[in-house]
Tab-separated table of C-alpha atoms in Angstrom:
chain	number	residue	atom	x	y	z
M	9	MET	CA	83.285	78.902	77.962
M	10	ALA	CA	82.924	79.466	73.987
M	11	ARG	CA	80.679	82.549	72.819
M	12	VAL	CA	78.398	81.461	70.138
M	13	LEU	CA	77.087	84.795	67.992
M	14	ILE	CA	73.363	84.138	66.878
M	15	ALA	CA	72.035	84.889	63.525
M	16	GLU	CA	68.315	83.763	63.267
M	17	PRO	CA	65.158	85.961	61.991
M	18	SER	CA	62.778	83.461	63.624
M	19	ALA	CA	62.336	84.364	67.973
M	20	ASP	CA	61.097	81.279	68.454
M	21	VAL	CA	63.807	79.638	66.517
M	22	ARG	CA	66.236	81.814	68.003
M	23	ALA	CA	65.137	80.968	71.752
M	24	LEU	CA	66.084	77.295	70.711
M	25	LEU	CA	69.407	77.587	69.791
M	26	GLU	CA	70.220	80.377	72.721
M	27	ARG	CA	68.593	77.423	75.688
M	28	SER	CA	71.063	74.793	73.307
M	29	VAL	CA	73.820	77.181	73.707
M	30	ARG	CA	73.671	77.328	76.978
M	31	ARG	CA	72.859	74.283	78.034
M	32	LEU	CA	76.499	72.924	76.508
M	33	GLY	CA	77.887	76.081	79.032
M	34	HIS	CA	78.637	78.726	76.277
M	35	GLU	CA	77.515	82.266	75.678
M	36	PRO	CA	75.062	82.984	73.579
M	37	VAL	CA	75.614	86.355	71.840
M	38	ILE	CA	72.397	87.144	70.081
M	39	HIS	CA	73.178	89.426	66.876
M	40	ASP	CA	71.895	92.759	66.604
M	41	ARG	CA	72.547	95.067	64.228
M	42	LEU	CA	71.507	98.351	65.918
M	43	HIS	CA	73.897	97.676	69.389
M	44	GLY	CA	76.703	95.572	67.737
M	45	HIS	CA	79.018	93.655	68.987
M	46	ASP	CA	83.111	92.799	69.477
M	47	ASP	CA	83.431	90.014	66.859
M	48	GLY	CA	86.537	89.432	67.679
M	49	GLU	CA	84.976	88.270	71.088
M	50	ILE	CA	83.016	85.577	69.248
M	51	ASP	CA	83.743	82.076	69.043
M	52	VAL	CA	81.473	80.608	66.785
M	53	LEU	CA	78.853	82.043	64.633
M	54	LEU	CA	75.748	80.416	64.645
M	55	LEU	CA	74.010	81.170	61.297
M	56	GLU	CA	71.008	80.755	59.207
M	57	PRO	CA	71.671	82.509	55.719
M	58	ALA	CA	67.811	83.538	55.405
M	59	PHE	CA	68.672	86.020	57.885
M	60	ASN	CA	68.755	89.547	56.439
M	61	GLY	CA	73.006	90.254	55.423
M	62	GLY	CA	73.746	87.259	57.170
M	63	VAL	CA	75.907	85.746	54.729
M	64	GLU	CA	77.593	89.129	54.355
M	65	LEU	CA	77.913	89.070	58.346
M	66	ALA	CA	79.334	85.634	58.051
M	67	GLN	CA	82.038	86.342	54.953
M	68	THR	CA	83.151	89.552	56.918
M	69	MET	CA	83.843	87.629	59.359
M	70	ARG	CA	85.229	84.738	57.938
M	71	THR	CA	87.528	87.534	56.949
M	72	ASP	CA	88.245	89.648	59.691
M	73	HIS	CA	88.823	86.408	61.897
M	74	PRO	CA	89.380	83.136	60.073
M	75	GLN	CA	89.785	80.864	62.959
M	76	ILE	CA	85.925	81.450	63.204
M	77	ALA	CA	84.045	78.568	63.555
M	78	ILE	CA	80.305	78.551	61.789
M	79	VAL	CA	77.666	76.316	61.880
M	80	ILE	CA	75.295	77.207	59.381
M	81	CYS	CA	71.150	75.989	60.269
M	82	SER	CA	69.139	76.645	57.863
M	83	ILE	CA	65.828	74.822	55.693
M	84	PHE	CA	68.296	74.764	52.596
M	85	PRO	CA	70.374	72.634	51.637
M	86	PRO	CA	74.060	73.350	51.299
M	87	SER	CA	74.668	75.711	48.630
M	88	PRO	CA	78.282	76.965	46.764
M	89	ASP	CA	77.857	80.351	48.846
M	90	LEU	CA	77.962	78.796	52.019
M	91	GLN	CA	80.146	76.280	51.276
M	92	GLU	CA	83.005	79.035	50.392
M	93	LEU	CA	82.354	79.472	54.153
M	94	ALA	CA	84.262	75.914	55.539
M	95	PRO	CA	81.051	75.578	58.169
M	96	VAL	CA	82.425	73.283	60.244
M	97	ALA	CA	78.508	72.097	60.175
M	98	HIS	CA	75.249	72.643	58.136
M	99	VAL	CA	72.927	71.420	60.606
M	100	LEU	CA	68.957	71.448	57.885
M	101	LYS	CA	65.609	72.168	59.696
M	102	PRO	CA	63.856	70.778	61.237
M	103	PHE	CA	67.091	69.544	63.229
M	104	GLN	CA	66.843	67.259	66.391
M	105	ARG	CA	68.411	69.066	69.693
M	106	ASP	CA	71.105	66.321	69.422
M	107	ALA	CA	72.421	67.112	65.394
M	108	LEU	CA	72.017	70.960	67.028
M	109	GLU	CA	74.305	70.395	69.805
M	110	GLU	CA	76.720	67.876	67.928
M	111	ALA	CA	77.656	70.438	65.417
M	112	LEU	CA	77.953	73.083	68.268
M	113	GLN	CA	80.307	71.155	70.050
M	114	ALA	CA	82.373	70.379	66.968
M	115	ALA	CA	82.646	74.100	65.785
M	116	VAL	CA	83.582	75.060	69.727
M	117	ALA	CA	86.475	72.410	69.665
M	118	ALA	CA	87.415	73.654	66.090
M	119	ALA	CA	87.437	77.355	67.736
M	120	ALA	CA	89.873	76.525	70.394
């Protein structure tokens, strides 16, 4: 079972992402600036770059844990800044659940 950190500003989308992660048998961890989490125990980062501080979070996690798999889930197409993070996948919103789940499975496999 992988631990998937979800950094998504919309509560509704966050809930959908959390359900998808659980449906695949993994543990969702919601990014919370107030309570933190142990980055070393995170296998996959599921990131909406519009999340306040999201790109910086991904850059820090990539630096501290180069093996972490990143999935970008955004309304915007890939940008050069995001490409530098070497994401496993970039899922455009609105997305079909199958596309998200395929990206998550690829990220978990890459993190293993």
